[in-house]
Amino acid sequence: GGGGGGGYNGRYKKVHASFSTRTFAPTLQDLIDAVTKAGGIWTTSHTGQTAGWFEEWSRKAGEACLLIVIFVTAYKDRFTPALKMEADEIDRLHREKGTPVYLFEEGHQGSQVLSNMIDGSKVMGDYPAWRRFCDDASNLVDPNAPAVAVAVAVAAP
């Protein structure tokens, strides 16, 4: 019951996320809008990794009713040690506390997250494939490394 400003009063109140800082802004906004429509509160502020960032991120992840990983090209192409730390904490919370995890993958829409939240779905996306990606050390990227330059050999005339 209760009136008010509309929106679905869902079971997932606090929603925390892990994503690359290079995630396409409209994708992120679509997701935040879906969480809000489902009655959730998006607890992930778009901050850089300042001192103490992981403690704060982990605290919010631990309080969350739902964790979302934006597992798209930007995440895969720039899988930094920071994202790996977040991934391992998400996996721990999922295994130890049963916190639901949604993998928002290429081609997904916010509306899918909305309907899954309303349905109370415990999982979205291919969790085992995400963990395999995270556990493969060859996917890690040094965030401080210069951009990869492609050398082009030019034959002398």
Coordinates of C-alpha atoms in Angstrom, one line a residue:
G1 CA 0.0 0.0 0.0
G2 CA 0.8 3.6 0.4
G3 CA 0.6 6.3 -2.3
G4 CA 3.4 8.6 -3.3
G5 CA 5.5 9.3 -6.3
G6 CA 4.9 6.1 -8.1
G7 CA 7.5 3.6 -9.0
Y8 CA 7.7 0.0 -8.0
N9 CA 8.5 -0.7 -4.3
G10 CA 10.8 -3.6 -5.0
R11 CA 12.8 -5.9 -2.8
Y12 CA 16.2 -4.6 -4.1
K13 CA 16.6 -1.3 -2.2
K14 CA 20.3 -0.6 -2.5
V15 CA 22.0 -1.4 -5.8
H16 CA 25.7 -1.2 -6.1
A17 CA 27.7 -1.6 -9.3
S18 CA 31.1 -2.2 -10.9
F19 CA 32.0 -0.7 -14.2
S20 CA 34.8 0.8 -16.3
T21 CA 35.1 4.6 -16.0
R22 CA 34.9 4.5 -19.8
T23 CA 31.4 3.0 -19.9
F24 CA 29.2 4.9 -22.4
A25 CA 27.3 7.6 -20.3
P26 CA 23.8 6.9 -21.9
T27 CA 24.2 3.2 -21.0
L28 CA 25.0 4.0 -17.4
Q29 CA 22.0 6.4 -17.3
D30 CA 19.7 3.8 -18.8
L31 CA 20.7 1.4 -16.0
I32 CA 20.4 4.0 -13.2
D33 CA 16.9 5.0 -14.5
A34 CA 15.8 1.3 -14.5
V35 CA 17.1 0.8 -10.9
T36 CA 15.2 4.0 -9.8
K37 CA 12.0 2.9 -11.6
A38 CA 12.2 -0.4 -9.8
G39 CA 12.3 1.4 -6.4
G40 CA 16.1 0.9 -6.0
I41 CA 18.7 3.4 -4.9
W42 CA 21.9 3.5 -7.0
T43 CA 24.8 3.7 -4.5
T44 CA 27.7 3.8 -6.9
S45 CA 29.0 7.3 -7.4
H46 CA 31.2 7.9 -10.4
T47 CA 34.5 8.6 -8.5
G48 CA 38.1 7.9 -9.3
Q49 CA 40.2 5.6 -7.2
T50 CA 41.3 8.0 -4.5
A51 CA 42.8 6.9 -1.2
G52 CA 40.4 4.6 0.6
W53 CA 38.2 4.2 -2.5
F54 CA 38.1 0.4 -2.2
E55 CA 37.0 0.4 1.5
E56 CA 34.1 2.7 0.6
W57 CA 33.2 0.8 -2.5
S58 CA 33.3 -2.5 -0.5
R59 CA 31.2 -1.1 2.4
K60 CA 28.5 -0.1 -0.1
A61 CA 28.7 -3.4 -1.9
G62 CA 28.3 -5.2 1.4
E63 CA 25.2 -3.2 2.2
A64 CA 23.7 -3.7 -1.3
C65 CA 20.7 -5.9 -2.0
L66 CA 21.8 -6.3 -5.6
L67 CA 25.1 -6.0 -7.4
I68 CA 25.4 -5.1 -11.0
V69 CA 28.5 -5.6 -13.2
I70 CA 28.5 -3.6 -16.5
F71 CA 30.3 -6.3 -18.4
V72 CA 30.6 -4.6 -21.7
T73 CA 33.4 -3.9 -24.1
A74 CA 34.7 -0.9 -22.1
Y75 CA 35.0 -3.2 -19.0
K76 CA 36.7 -6.1 -21.0
D77 CA 39.1 -3.8 -22.9
R78 CA 40.2 -2.0 -19.7
F79 CA 40.0 -4.7 -17.0
T80 CA 42.2 -2.9 -14.4
P81 CA 43.4 -4.3 -11.1
A82 CA 40.7 -2.1 -9.5
L83 CA 38.0 -3.8 -11.5
K84 CA 39.5 -7.2 -10.5
M85 CA 39.4 -6.2 -6.8
E86 CA 35.7 -5.3 -7.2
A87 CA 35.0 -8.5 -9.1
D88 CA 36.5 -10.6 -6.4
E89 CA 34.5 -8.8 -3.7
I90 CA 31.3 -9.2 -5.7
D91 CA 32.0 -12.9 -6.1
R92 CA 32.7 -13.3 -2.4
L93 CA 29.4 -11.5 -1.5
H94 CA 27.5 -13.6 -3.9
R95 CA 29.0 -16.9 -2.6
E96 CA 29.0 -16.0 1.1
K97 CA 25.9 -13.9 1.5
G98 CA 23.9 -14.9 -1.6
T99 CA 23.8 -11.3 -2.8
P100 CA 22.2 -11.4 -6.3
V101 CA 24.5 -10.3 -9.2
Y102 CA 23.3 -9.0 -12.6
L103 CA 25.7 -9.0 -15.5
F104 CA 24.7 -6.1 -17.8
E105 CA 26.2 -7.3 -21.1
E106 CA 26.5 -5.9 -24.6
G107 CA 23.0 -5.5 -26.1
H108 CA 21.2 -5.5 -22.7
Q109 CA 18.7 -2.7 -22.0
G110 CA 17.8 -1.0 -18.7
S111 CA 14.3 -2.4 -19.2
Q112 CA 15.7 -6.0 -18.8
V113 CA 17.2 -5.0 -15.4
L114 CA 13.9 -3.3 -14.4
S115 CA 11.8 -6.5 -15.2
N116 CA 14.4 -8.7 -13.5
M117 CA 14.3 -6.5 -10.4
I118 CA 10.5 -6.5 -10.3
D119 CA 10.5 -10.3 -10.7
G120 CA 13.1 -10.6 -7.9
S121 CA 15.4 -12.5 -10.2
K122 CA 18.6 -13.6 -8.4
V123 CA 20.8 -13.6 -11.5
M124 CA 21.0 -12.0 -14.9
G125 CA 23.6 -12.8 -17.6
D126 CA 26.3 -15.5 -17.8
Y127 CA 28.0 -15.5 -14.3
P128 CA 30.4 -18.3 -15.0
A129 CA 31.7 -16.6 -18.2
W130 CA 32.2 -13.4 -16.2
R131 CA 34.2 -15.2 -13.5
R132 CA 36.3 -17.0 -16.1
F133 CA 37.1 -13.6 -17.7
C134 CA 38.0 -12.1 -14.3
D135 CA 40.2 -15.1 -13.3
D136 CA 42.2 -15.0 -16.5
A137 CA 45.3 -13.0 -15.6
S138 CA 45.9 -12.2 -19.3
N139 CA 42.8 -10.0 -19.3
L140 CA 44.3 -7.6 -16.7
V141 CA 45.3 -4.1 -18.0
D142 CA 47.8 -1.8 -16.4
P143 CA 45.8 1.5 -16.1
N144 CA 49.1 3.5 -16.2
A145 CA 50.5 1.9 -19.3
P146 CA 50.7 4.2 -22.3
A147 CA 48.3 3.4 -25.1
V148 CA 49.4 0.6 -27.3
A149 CA 51.0 1.9 -30.5
V150 CA 50.7 0.0 -33.6
A151 CA 54.0 -0.1 -35.6
V152 CA 53.6 0.0 -39.3
A153 CA 56.5 -1.2 -41.4
V154 CA 57.0 0.7 -44.6
A155 CA 59.1 -1.0 -47.3
A156 CA 61.8 1.2 -48.7
P157 CA 61.4 2.0 -52.3

